[in-house]
Structures are given as structure tokens and as C-alpha cells.
Amino acid sequence: VHGGNDDEGSREIPFFPARVLMQDFTGVPAVADLAAMRDAAAAFGKDPLLVNPKIPVDLIIDHSIQIDHYGTHDALEKNVSLEYDRNSERYSLLKWAQNSFSRFRVVPPNSGICHQVNLEFLAEVVKEQAGILYPDTLVGTDSHTTMINSLGVLGWGVGGIEAEAVMLGQPYFMQIPKVAGVRLTGTLPPLCTATDLVLTVTKKLRDIGVVGWFVEFFGPGLKNLDIPDRATTANMCPEYGATAGFFPIDSRTIEYLHATGRAEAAERTKVYTEANSMFYNEIEPEYDAVIHLPLETVEPCIAGPARPQDNIPLSKAGEIVSARLQTSQPPSESAEIVLHGETVVLTPGAVVIAAITSCTNTSNPAVMLGAALLAKHAVEKGLKVPPWVKTSLAPGSKSAAHYLQSSQLMPCLETLGFHIAAYGCTTCIGNSGPLHPEVEHAQKTHNLPLAAVLSGNRNFEGRIHSSVSDSYLMSPMLVIAYALAGTVAIDLHRDPLGTDQHGNNVFLHDIWPDPEQIRRLISDHISEETFTSQYADIFTGDKKWNDLSSPAGAVFSWDADSSYIVQPPFFKQLSEEEEPLSAIHHARALLVLGDSVTTDHISPAGNIDPTYPAGTYLKSLGIDEDAFNSYGSRRGNHEVMVRGTFANTRIRQVLTSPKTGGITKILPQGTIAYVYDAAEAYKSAGIPLIILAGKEYGTGSSRDWAAKGTRLLGVKAVIAKSFERIHRSNLVGMGILPLTYAEHSSRSTLGLTGQELFTVKIEGPLIPGQELEVEAQRPDGSIKSFPVCCRLDSPIEAAYFRHGGILPYVLKELFF
């Protein structure tokens, strides 16, 4: 993207959002930090109640439920029961926070996904307080907070560390962004969905490059997208790299507020935005750059196998996916296994997970009812899902279940195994649960490339399931289609999905739903009551939540025997004095990484491998493997999380290539060890650490533990070609120095191998954007010097860094 004023883009402004949105994976460590801050306040003789949210905070518990049970009517009940069994300690902390902090609300488990609850219930668009009207704005501790941009609410994902500072009254300091306008014209083709639109937008904007920009959609095509379609498009804003994916307020916004039972907010929004020239009037604003997107050019597509921006037209998917299976995987063979008493053959590309999941699409009645209709037509044709496919339906709110049941289409989904298994993020966050043991054994024994298909927003390597090499994003309708086929190695335009009762081939076009029928179902079965009935008691919770005990008092009572909630170590050595800045001398490279390393690589959220340091640590506490739970659920325990940092089983790095996984070399001797063990060895020897990386380091979820864990490993700086926005901020927030190579240089052009000793020269106070010198001493004693850019992007970030991070800075502001 070209255009814009660099001077304008470099100005820093303090942004005070109206509220904060959190989910439990990021919320638990944030609350644990706040509890530890209260301990620190008491230790300094201050009132612990000084540590208290200054603005409203909503935390929705949605990330912890896992798909252990599926394909049965009691799957939901069993999964929720397991969720409480595994997470009662974490939930007890959150319940304490709900009772101990003011302006802090918790939406209990089994209610929905934070972004869908925000869209359908929490957002007001224009807020009112003490007779003053002002825009509803927010920051959220989940990347996909941008989903609310569809309603004209400005908000985006930040790290949990930054969110804590905002909660405590600090502004969110930001550079004035450049803004790209996406001009929409025309109408989506009849066979295309909002999912196809967002996958197209994701590829188009990633190719152009809008990282750190705001994107605003406008143009005559805007009126042809309803709010759920806009929500799907805004949700995946992190996947196209922008900070926000904004839709202006127009008549569709007002209609949606009325339709979801927010009549007062609707009227307030209309009056306020019209009076303040914020209501869309089709006058085209001036942007730093304009991108044209005729909606009629969108075609059905999927994305994968490991990045959301890797768009594949459905018309070419069979050819492209089959070619990948033949050329990019190590040689593999089919595997004959027995499932449920039936002998079946697993082939390369077998679909072993088919999940209708994620707020991206389950917030959209058109694709959900479309999937249900497709299921109905498939059942009528006698089609069945093969036994190796793990099917699940996890809506982002109970409103989706309401209209699926009202339309009497739920039984059709259930016939194909798509019973409701959860109301939460599940497969999209990596909580896909175990595969059948025979399937996992076959994959390992035969080196079999297996596939997942899901209606989510992320498919990063190793995220969905450790035994699944290829994951593809798609609409809920296509999830069912691929589930019926049982393989991704199929051309859905030409190959049959199966045969009907008479032995005739059944093709996708035979069961594809009629768009007009979908519109009638929406009209007949979705009303204001669909939403008001489901949200009437959203904060009350079920019996399990209400029976859950929690400590009382201003200071949290830490349980010394807990393996989930442990007092964080970040505030135990808080000092009124600033630490003097000094050079980083003779550091070793802990890892040498390539491009597009995600926060899933750095701090995985899924299953804990029993052979990795986190697994052996839990076993040392007497915890059985089946009670390990996930890394995401253990984020309240820094002992687990530091051992889980860089513990993705599929991470690749130069020092140990071609071996993959959470391993590295201890230098100079070259001993291969787990990353945690290597970091401990370096720490014992008093050797500081750095990380070398490529482009887009830290892509993905706004995962504060990706920075916290890096800090606890002893890493002082990260040198990368470029950073994703949130992770760079998180590194600064934890006192880690982000550095970038000069414009035309990289690790490769500089000839760096990672075997060197690195010295980062720091003299005097750091200035945003200043050039620093790095000396790399090779094993032969020769020295290679090169410049790097200090990516402390503003004076306030430099201040955070001087104080050891944003939270120590905030505490000193409060206490001293």
C-alpha cells in the first residue's frame, strides 16, 4: 500500500477506550497479575484496593472447553462437566475477581464466545453516562476483538499486559495509523458466502500489506452486506494484518441493534451519529490508499493448509491439495484400521476433524442455516460421514442453537454427527480434543498426513491438533461437505461426495442450499426474542458456576498446592529506582527462527506433550497425563508456561534443522536440549540470551505469555526482520528489546548462523527508532558488526522499557 503522510503517522496519541473485553485464556493470567499487584501494594504498605479497574471490564469464559465428547446428544453436558473438573481452580480465581474488583463482570462458562456475545449483547455503539453520550470503544485481550468493528464500534486486540495497564487507568498509547479504504461495489454471487468474502479479503490485503494500518470498508456495495456478513469480515482483521477492519454506522447497524433487542441503544446511536456526522452518507472519504473490491468477483474458496491468507479457489482445491499431498509430504502409505467395529482405510489427506466452530462464522445465520440445509439434503440422499471424521458443532452463542432448533434443522445436523458439543472457541483455539487412538496410532506409524476442516479463523501449524498436518478454513457448508467426503483430496466440483440409496452419485451441487430458502428461514425463525431470551441471564451462570466456591477479601488467598494458579513472579523485586540501561554483552542465540513464526509456535495453547519439560514438571507434581489439560488452561502457572515457551512440537529453527520441535543447541558445545533446559543452562552460566527471527515475528493471537515466557527464559532482545504489532508491544511490555535489521539486510545477508556471541551496544537512554550497533563474534574470533533499529516506537514505550516493563511502570505510578 502506498500513500499517506509519514510525519502524521509517527505522531503518538493517548487513547482512553470506554471498556475492556477479555476471555479466560488471557484473562486468567491478567487477573493473577492484578492479584499479585495487590500483594505488592500490601508489601509496600499501600492500600491493595488501589489496584482496581478504572473502566468497565467484561470477561467471558469461552476458551477452556474441549471437544472430548462429540456426536451424541449428551456431548455438551459431558464436555461442560469435564471443563469444570479441569478448571475449577482457574474459575475460582475469576469468581474472586468478580466479587473483589469493581467494574468487573464475568460471563460464566457455557454461554458463548466473547466476540459473539460482544456483538449480540454487550456493544452499545453509543454509550451514555451521567447524561453524556460518547462512542463505544474498547480494547480486548483477544486478536479478534475487531469483530465488533462491524457495528461501527472501534476496538482491537491488545496484549493482556497492555490491557491490564488500561484497566488501571493508563491510556493506550498509539501511533496515528494510516488508513486504507476498501471500496466495495456490487453484490456477492448467489453461491458465495461471507466466509468466501473474508478469505478473499484476507489474501488480497495480506498481499498488498496493511500491517499496522486501519482498514475501513465503504462504497455502494456496503448496503449489500448485513451486519453478520460484516462481522465475519471484521473478525479476521488480524489475519489480513490490520489493526482494525472498520465498517461505518449506517441503517444496517440500527436495524441490527433493534433486531437483537437493543432498541434504546439503536435510537441513541442514530440520533448521536447523525448529529455528529458519523452516520454513513455515501460520501467517499479521503484515505491514505484505496483498494477496490467488486463483490461479484468473489468465488467460493478455502484457505490453508497452515495460513489463513493462503487462499485456494474451490474450483482448484482438488488439484492443489492433491498435489501438495503428493509432493510436500514425506512418503506415506494408507493405513487400515478398525473403528467402532468397522474396518476402514485411512489415506493421505483423510479428514479427521470437521468442526463448525468459531465466532467468525457461527455469528452468521446465513452460513449456519445454510449448513443445516445442506445437512438436511445430504440426509435425504442417504449420505453419511465416515467413522474416522471427528465432527462437532460449537456455536458462539445460544442464539444460534435457538434458531437451528426453531427451524427444526438441528436433527439433520445431528444425524451427520454435528451435535452441539460446546458453546466456546474449541477447535479454532486448539481445543479439538483427542482423536480416536487408532487414528493417532496410524498417523504416527505410517507417517500419514491428516487434515482438519473448520469454519474458524486460524489454522497455524500445530494449532488445531498435533497429529494433523494440514488444516483448512472454510464456510460451515463446506465443512459438512468435506466431512461427508472424508478427505480433502477431492474435487468438489467434479467428484461425488458419495452415493444415494439407489447407488447414484451425489455431488455437492445436488445438496447445496438455495439462497432464497436461507433468507426465508432467517425471516421465519430469527427475531428479537431469539436474542433477548438467550441473554436475559447471561451473567447468572448455571448450577455448576453458582456452586463454585471462591475466596473472599481484597487480597487473593494463593493455594500453595495449586498447579493452575500460582503467584506470578513479576512484581516480587519491584524497586522505586530505575534500573540503569546497559549493553547486552556476549549473548547467545537461544533460537534462530525463520519467517512467520506465530505466537502458537512461541507459546502453544493446546495439549501438553508428556515428554516435554512442562509435561515432566506436571508429572513431578503427581499429576496424571489425562489431567494435564492444555497450555492455555495453565496460563495461571508460570512454572508450566515458561517450560511451555517455544514448546510447539512443529516449530522449526536453524540451530537444530532438520529436527523440529521445542529443542535447541546449547552453545558452544552443541548439545541438543529442550529450549527450557537450554535456557536454564545459560542462566546458570550467567549468559544473556537473544532470539534471531525473520519476517512477521509473533504473528497470530494476542498472547501475552509469548512475551512473558520469553522474558522468564532470560531473553533480553529479539532481532527480527519485522514484528506483528501486538507481539512487539508485548515484548516491550515485558522489558524485552525488539530490534529490526536494516532495510536491505537480514540474518542471511549478514551471514549470521546463530553460533556467534552477540553484543548489543546501548549507551545512554534509548530513543524511539534510533540505530544501535550489534557485534557478532564468530567462533573463529572474527567480528561482524551491523546496525539494527530500536523498535521502541514511542517515548512512553522507552519509559516502559527503562522500568522493566509496562506493569512495573504502572505500579510505580500508583505506589510512588
CSV table of C-alpha atoms in Angstrom, one decimal, residues 326-608:
chain,number,residue,atom,x,y,z
A,326,GLN,CA,1.9,-36.0,-3.3
A,327,THR,CA,4.9,-33.6,-3.3
A,328,SER,CA,5.3,-31.8,0.0
A,329,GLN,CA,4.9,-34.6,2.5
A,330,PRO,CA,7.4,-37.4,3.2
A,331,PRO,CA,6.5,-40.7,1.6
A,332,SER,CA,3.5,-42.2,3.4
A,333,GLU,CA,1.1,-45.0,2.8
A,334,SER,CA,-2.6,-45.8,3.6
A,335,ALA,CA,-3.4,-47.4,6.9
A,336,GLU,CA,-6.1,-50.0,7.5
A,337,ILE,CA,-7.6,-49.6,11.0
A,338,VAL,CA,-10.7,-50.8,12.9
A,339,LEU,CA,-13.1,-48.1,14.1
A,340,HIS,CA,-16.3,-48.9,16.0
A,341,GLY,CA,-16.1,-52.5,14.8
A,342,GLU,CA,-15.7,-51.4,11.1
A,343,THR,CA,-12.5,-51.9,9.1
A,344,VAL,CA,-11.7,-48.7,7.2
A,345,VAL,CA,-8.7,-47.4,5.2
A,346,LEU,CA,-7.2,-44.0,6.1
A,347,THR,CA,-5.5,-42.4,3.1
A,348,PRO,CA,-3.3,-39.3,2.9
A,349,GLY,CA,-5.5,-36.2,3.3
A,350,ALA,CA,-8.1,-38.0,5.3
A,351,VAL,CA,-10.3,-35.5,7.2
A,352,VAL,CA,-10.1,-36.5,10.9
A,353,ILE,CA,-11.6,-33.3,12.3
A,354,ALA,CA,-14.6,-31.4,10.8
A,355,ALA,CA,-15.7,-28.6,13.1
A,356,ILE,CA,-18.3,-25.9,12.7
A,357,THR,CA,-16.7,-23.6,15.2
A,358,SER,CA,-15.6,-20.1,15.9
A,359,CYS,CA,-17.5,-16.8,16.2
A,360,THR,CA,-16.2,-15.9,12.7
A,361,ASN,CA,-19.0,-17.9,11.2
A,362,THR,CA,-21.3,-19.1,13.9
A,363,SER,CA,-22.4,-15.5,14.4
A,364,ASN,CA,-23.7,-15.6,10.8
A,365,PRO,CA,-27.2,-17.1,10.5
A,366,ALA,CA,-26.9,-17.3,6.7
A,367,VAL,CA,-24.0,-19.8,6.8
A,368,MET,CA,-25.3,-21.6,9.8
A,369,LEU,CA,-28.7,-22.2,8.4
A,370,GLY,CA,-27.1,-22.9,5.0
A,371,ALA,CA,-25.0,-25.7,6.6
A,372,ALA,CA,-28.2,-27.1,8.3
A,373,LEU,CA,-30.0,-27.1,5.0
A,374,LEU,CA,-27.0,-28.8,3.3
A,375,ALA,CA,-27.1,-31.4,6.1
A,376,LYS,CA,-30.8,-31.9,5.5
A,377,HIS,CA,-30.4,-32.5,1.8
A,378,ALA,CA,-27.5,-34.9,2.5
A,379,VAL,CA,-29.5,-36.9,5.0
A,380,GLU,CA,-32.4,-37.1,2.5
A,381,LYS,CA,-29.9,-38.5,-0.1
A,382,GLY,CA,-28.7,-41.1,2.4
A,383,LEU,CA,-25.2,-39.7,2.7
A,384,LYS,CA,-23.2,-40.5,5.8
A,385,VAL,CA,-20.0,-39.2,7.4
A,386,PRO,CA,-17.1,-41.8,7.5
A,387,PRO,CA,-16.2,-43.1,11.0
A,388,TRP,CA,-12.7,-41.5,11.1
A,389,VAL,CA,-14.1,-38.0,10.9
A,390,LYS,CA,-14.5,-36.3,14.3
A,391,THR,CA,-17.5,-34.0,13.9
A,392,SER,CA,-18.5,-31.1,16.2
A,393,LEU,CA,-20.7,-28.1,16.3
A,394,ALA,CA,-19.7,-25.3,18.8
A,395,PRO,CA,-21.8,-22.2,18.3
A,396,GLY,CA,-20.5,-18.8,19.6
A,397,SER,CA,-23.8,-18.1,21.3
A,398,LYS,CA,-27.0,-19.9,22.3
A,399,SER,CA,-28.9,-17.7,19.8
A,400,ALA,CA,-27.5,-19.9,17.0
A,401,ALA,CA,-28.9,-23.1,18.7
A,402,HIS,CA,-32.2,-21.3,19.2
A,403,TYR,CA,-32.8,-20.7,15.5
A,404,LEU,CA,-31.4,-24.1,14.5
A,405,GLN,CA,-33.9,-25.7,16.8
A,406,SER,CA,-36.8,-23.4,15.9
A,407,SER,CA,-36.3,-24.2,12.2
A,408,GLN,CA,-36.3,-28.0,13.0
A,409,LEU,CA,-33.0,-28.4,11.2
A,410,MET,CA,-30.9,-29.4,14.3
A,411,PRO,CA,-31.9,-33.1,13.9
A,412,CYS,CA,-30.4,-33.1,10.3
A,413,LEU,CA,-27.1,-31.8,11.7
A,414,GLU,CA,-27.1,-34.4,14.4
A,415,THR,CA,-27.8,-37.2,12.0
A,416,LEU,CA,-24.4,-36.4,10.4
A,417,GLY,CA,-22.7,-36.2,13.9
A,418,PHE,CA,-22.8,-32.4,14.2
A,419,HIS,CA,-24.4,-32.3,17.7
A,420,ILE,CA,-23.7,-29.2,19.8
A,421,ALA,CA,-20.6,-30.1,21.8
A,422,ALA,CA,-19.8,-26.7,23.3
A,423,TYR,CA,-20.5,-23.0,23.4
A,424,GLY,CA,-17.0,-21.8,23.1
A,425,CYS,CA,-13.9,-21.5,20.9
A,426,THR,CA,-12.9,-25.2,20.9
A,427,THR,CA,-11.3,-26.4,17.7
A,428,CYS,CA,-10.3,-22.9,16.5
A,429,ILE,CA,-8.2,-22.3,19.6
A,430,GLY,CA,-6.7,-25.8,19.5
A,431,ASN,CA,-9.2,-27.4,22.0
A,432,SER,CA,-10.2,-30.1,19.4
A,433,GLY,CA,-9.7,-32.8,21.9
A,434,PRO,CA,-8.3,-36.3,21.3
A,435,LEU,CA,-8.7,-38.2,18.1
A,436,HIS,CA,-9.6,-41.9,18.2
A,437,PRO,CA,-6.5,-43.8,19.5
A,438,GLU,CA,-6.4,-45.9,16.4
A,439,VAL,CA,-6.3,-42.8,14.2
A,440,GLU,CA,-3.5,-41.3,16.1
A,441,HIS,CA,-1.5,-44.6,16.1
A,442,ALA,CA,-2.0,-44.9,12.4
A,443,GLN,CA,-0.7,-41.4,11.8
A,444,LYS,CA,2.4,-42.0,13.8
A,445,THR,CA,3.1,-45.5,12.5
A,446,HIS,CA,2.5,-44.7,8.8
A,447,ASN,CA,3.7,-41.0,8.8
A,448,LEU,CA,0.2,-40.3,7.4
A,449,PRO,CA,-0.7,-36.6,6.6
A,450,LEU,CA,-4.1,-36.0,8.1
A,451,ALA,CA,-6.4,-33.0,7.7
A,452,ALA,CA,-8.8,-30.8,9.6
A,453,VAL,CA,-11.6,-28.7,8.1
A,454,LEU,CA,-13.1,-25.9,10.2
A,455,SER,CA,-15.1,-22.8,10.0
A,456,GLY,CA,-12.6,-20.9,12.1
A,457,ASN,CA,-10.2,-18.0,11.6
A,458,ARG,CA,-6.8,-19.7,12.3
A,459,ASN,CA,-5.1,-22.8,11.1
A,460,PHE,CA,-1.5,-22.2,12.0
A,461,GLU,CA,0.8,-25.2,12.0
A,462,GLY,CA,0.3,-27.4,15.0
A,463,ARG,CA,-2.6,-25.3,16.3
A,464,ILE,CA,-5.6,-27.5,15.6
A,465,HIS,CA,-4.1,-30.8,16.6
A,466,SER,CA,-0.6,-32.1,16.9
A,467,SER,CA,-1.4,-35.2,14.7
A,468,VAL,CA,-3.0,-33.0,12.0
A,469,SER,CA,-0.5,-31.6,9.5
A,470,ASP,CA,-3.0,-29.7,7.2
A,471,SER,CA,-5.8,-27.5,8.4
A,472,TYR,CA,-8.2,-25.7,6.1
A,473,LEU,CA,-10.6,-22.8,6.8
A,474,MET,CA,-13.9,-22.7,5.1
A,475,SER,CA,-17.6,-22.0,5.4
A,476,PRO,CA,-19.8,-24.3,7.6
A,477,MET,CA,-21.4,-25.6,4.5
A,478,LEU,CA,-18.1,-26.8,3.1
A,479,VAL,CA,-17.1,-28.2,6.5
A,480,ILE,CA,-20.0,-30.6,6.1
A,481,ALA,CA,-19.2,-31.3,2.5
A,482,TYR,CA,-15.6,-32.3,3.3
A,483,ALA,CA,-16.8,-34.3,6.3
A,484,LEU,CA,-19.1,-36.3,4.0
A,485,ALA,CA,-16.2,-36.9,1.5
A,486,GLY,CA,-13.9,-37.9,4.4
A,487,THR,CA,-10.9,-36.4,2.5
A,488,VAL,CA,-9.5,-33.1,1.3
A,489,ALA,CA,-8.1,-34.8,-1.7
A,490,ILE,CA,-11.3,-34.3,-3.7
A,491,ASP,CA,-12.5,-32.0,-6.4
A,492,LEU,CA,-15.9,-30.9,-5.0
A,493,HIS,CA,-16.9,-29.6,-8.4
A,494,ARG,CA,-16.5,-32.9,-10.2
A,495,ASP,CA,-16.1,-35.8,-7.7
A,496,PRO,CA,-19.1,-37.3,-5.9
A,497,LEU,CA,-19.5,-37.0,-2.1
A,498,GLY,CA,-21.0,-40.4,-2.0
A,499,THR,CA,-24.0,-42.4,-3.4
A,500,ASP,CA,-27.7,-42.2,-2.5
A,501,GLN,CA,-30.0,-45.0,-1.5
A,502,HIS,CA,-30.2,-46.2,-5.2
A,503,GLY,CA,-26.4,-46.2,-5.8
A,504,ASN,CA,-26.5,-42.9,-7.8
A,505,ASN,CA,-23.6,-40.5,-7.3
A,506,VAL,CA,-24.4,-37.4,-5.2
A,507,PHE,CA,-22.4,-34.2,-6.0
A,508,LEU,CA,-22.0,-31.0,-4.0
A,509,HIS,CA,-24.4,-29.1,-6.3
A,510,ASP,CA,-27.1,-31.7,-5.6
A,511,ILE,CA,-27.2,-30.8,-1.9
A,512,TRP,CA,-26.2,-27.1,-2.0
A,513,PRO,CA,-28.8,-24.9,-0.3
A,514,ASP,CA,-30.9,-22.4,-2.2
A,515,PRO,CA,-30.0,-18.8,-1.1
A,516,GLU,CA,-33.7,-17.8,-1.2
A,517,GLN,CA,-34.6,-20.7,1.2
A,518,ILE,CA,-31.9,-19.5,3.6
A,519,ARG,CA,-33.4,-16.0,3.5
A,520,ARG,CA,-36.9,-17.3,4.3
A,521,LEU,CA,-35.6,-19.3,7.2
A,522,ILE,CA,-33.8,-16.2,8.6
A,523,SER,CA,-37.1,-14.3,8.3
A,524,ASP,CA,-39.2,-17.0,9.8
A,525,HIS,CA,-37.0,-18.1,12.7
A,526,ILE,CA,-34.9,-15.2,13.9
A,527,SER,CA,-36.5,-12.4,15.9
A,528,GLU,CA,-35.7,-10.1,18.7
A,529,GLU,CA,-36.8,-12.8,21.1
A,530,THR,CA,-34.1,-15.1,19.7
A,531,PHE,CA,-31.5,-12.9,21.3
A,532,THR,CA,-33.3,-11.4,24.4
A,533,SER,CA,-34.3,-14.8,25.7
A,534,GLN,CA,-30.7,-16.1,25.5
A,535,TYR,CA,-29.1,-13.1,27.1
A,536,ALA,CA,-31.6,-12.5,29.9
A,537,ASP,CA,-29.5,-14.3,32.5
A,538,ILE,CA,-26.1,-14.2,30.8
A,539,PHE,CA,-24.2,-13.2,34.0
A,540,THR,CA,-26.0,-15.6,36.3
A,541,GLY,CA,-24.5,-18.9,35.1
A,542,ASP,CA,-25.6,-22.4,35.7
A,543,LYS,CA,-25.7,-24.5,38.9
A,544,LYS,CA,-22.0,-25.5,38.5
A,545,TRP,CA,-20.9,-21.9,38.4
A,546,ASN,CA,-23.1,-20.9,41.3
A,547,ASP,CA,-21.9,-23.8,43.4
A,548,LEU,CA,-18.3,-23.0,42.7
A,549,SER,CA,-16.5,-21.7,45.9
A,550,SER,CA,-14.1,-18.8,45.8
A,551,PRO,CA,-12.0,-16.9,48.3
A,552,ALA,CA,-13.1,-13.5,49.6
A,553,GLY,CA,-11.2,-10.4,50.5
A,554,ALA,CA,-9.2,-7.7,48.8
A,555,VAL,CA,-6.1,-9.9,48.7
A,556,PHE,CA,-6.3,-13.3,46.9
A,557,SER,CA,-5.5,-16.4,49.0
A,558,TRP,CA,-3.0,-18.3,47.0
A,559,ASP,CA,-3.2,-22.0,47.3
A,560,ALA,CA,0.3,-23.5,47.7
A,561,ASP,CA,-0.9,-26.8,46.4
A,562,SER,CA,-2.5,-25.4,43.2
A,563,SER,CA,-1.0,-26.4,39.9
A,564,TYR,CA,-3.1,-23.9,38.0
A,565,ILE,CA,-2.9,-20.7,39.9
A,566,VAL,CA,0.5,-19.7,41.2
A,567,GLN,CA,1.6,-16.2,42.3
A,568,PRO,CA,3.3,-14.6,39.4
A,569,PRO,CA,7.0,-13.6,39.9
A,570,PHE,CA,6.9,-10.3,38.0
A,571,PHE,CA,6.4,-8.0,41.0
A,572,LYS,CA,8.5,-9.6,43.7
A,573,GLN,CA,11.6,-7.4,43.1
A,574,LEU,CA,9.8,-4.1,42.4
A,575,SER,CA,12.0,-1.1,43.2
A,576,GLU,CA,11.3,2.6,43.3
A,577,GLU,CA,14.5,3.2,41.4
A,578,GLU,CA,15.0,2.7,37.7
A,579,GLU,CA,17.4,0.0,36.6
A,580,PRO,CA,20.3,1.7,34.6
A,581,LEU,CA,20.4,0.7,31.0
A,582,SER,CA,23.4,-1.2,29.9
A,583,ALA,CA,24.6,-3.1,26.8
A,584,ILE,CA,23.8,-6.7,26.3
A,585,HIS,CA,27.2,-8.4,26.4
A,586,HIS,CA,28.2,-11.7,24.8
A,587,ALA,CA,24.6,-13.1,24.5
A,588,ARG,CA,23.8,-16.4,22.9
A,589,ALA,CA,21.1,-17.1,20.4
A,590,LEU,CA,18.5,-19.3,22.1
A,591,LEU,CA,16.8,-19.9,18.8
A,592,VAL,CA,17.3,-18.9,15.2
A,593,LEU,CA,13.9,-18.8,13.5
A,594,GLY,CA,12.6,-18.1,10.1
A,595,ASP,CA,9.6,-16.1,8.8
A,596,SER,CA,6.0,-16.1,10.1
A,597,VAL,CA,6.8,-17.6,13.5
A,598,THR,CA,3.4,-17.4,15.3
A,599,THR,CA,2.5,-16.9,18.9
A,600,ASP,CA,1.3,-20.5,18.7
A,601,HIS,CA,4.9,-21.5,18.0
A,602,ILE,CA,6.2,-19.4,20.8
A,603,SER,CA,3.5,-20.2,23.4
A,604,PRO,CA,1.2,-23.1,22.3
A,605,ALA,CA,-2.3,-23.2,23.7
A,606,GLY,CA,-3.1,-26.9,23.0
A,607,ASN,CA,-2.1,-30.2,24.5
A,608,ILE,CA,0.9,-30.6,26.7
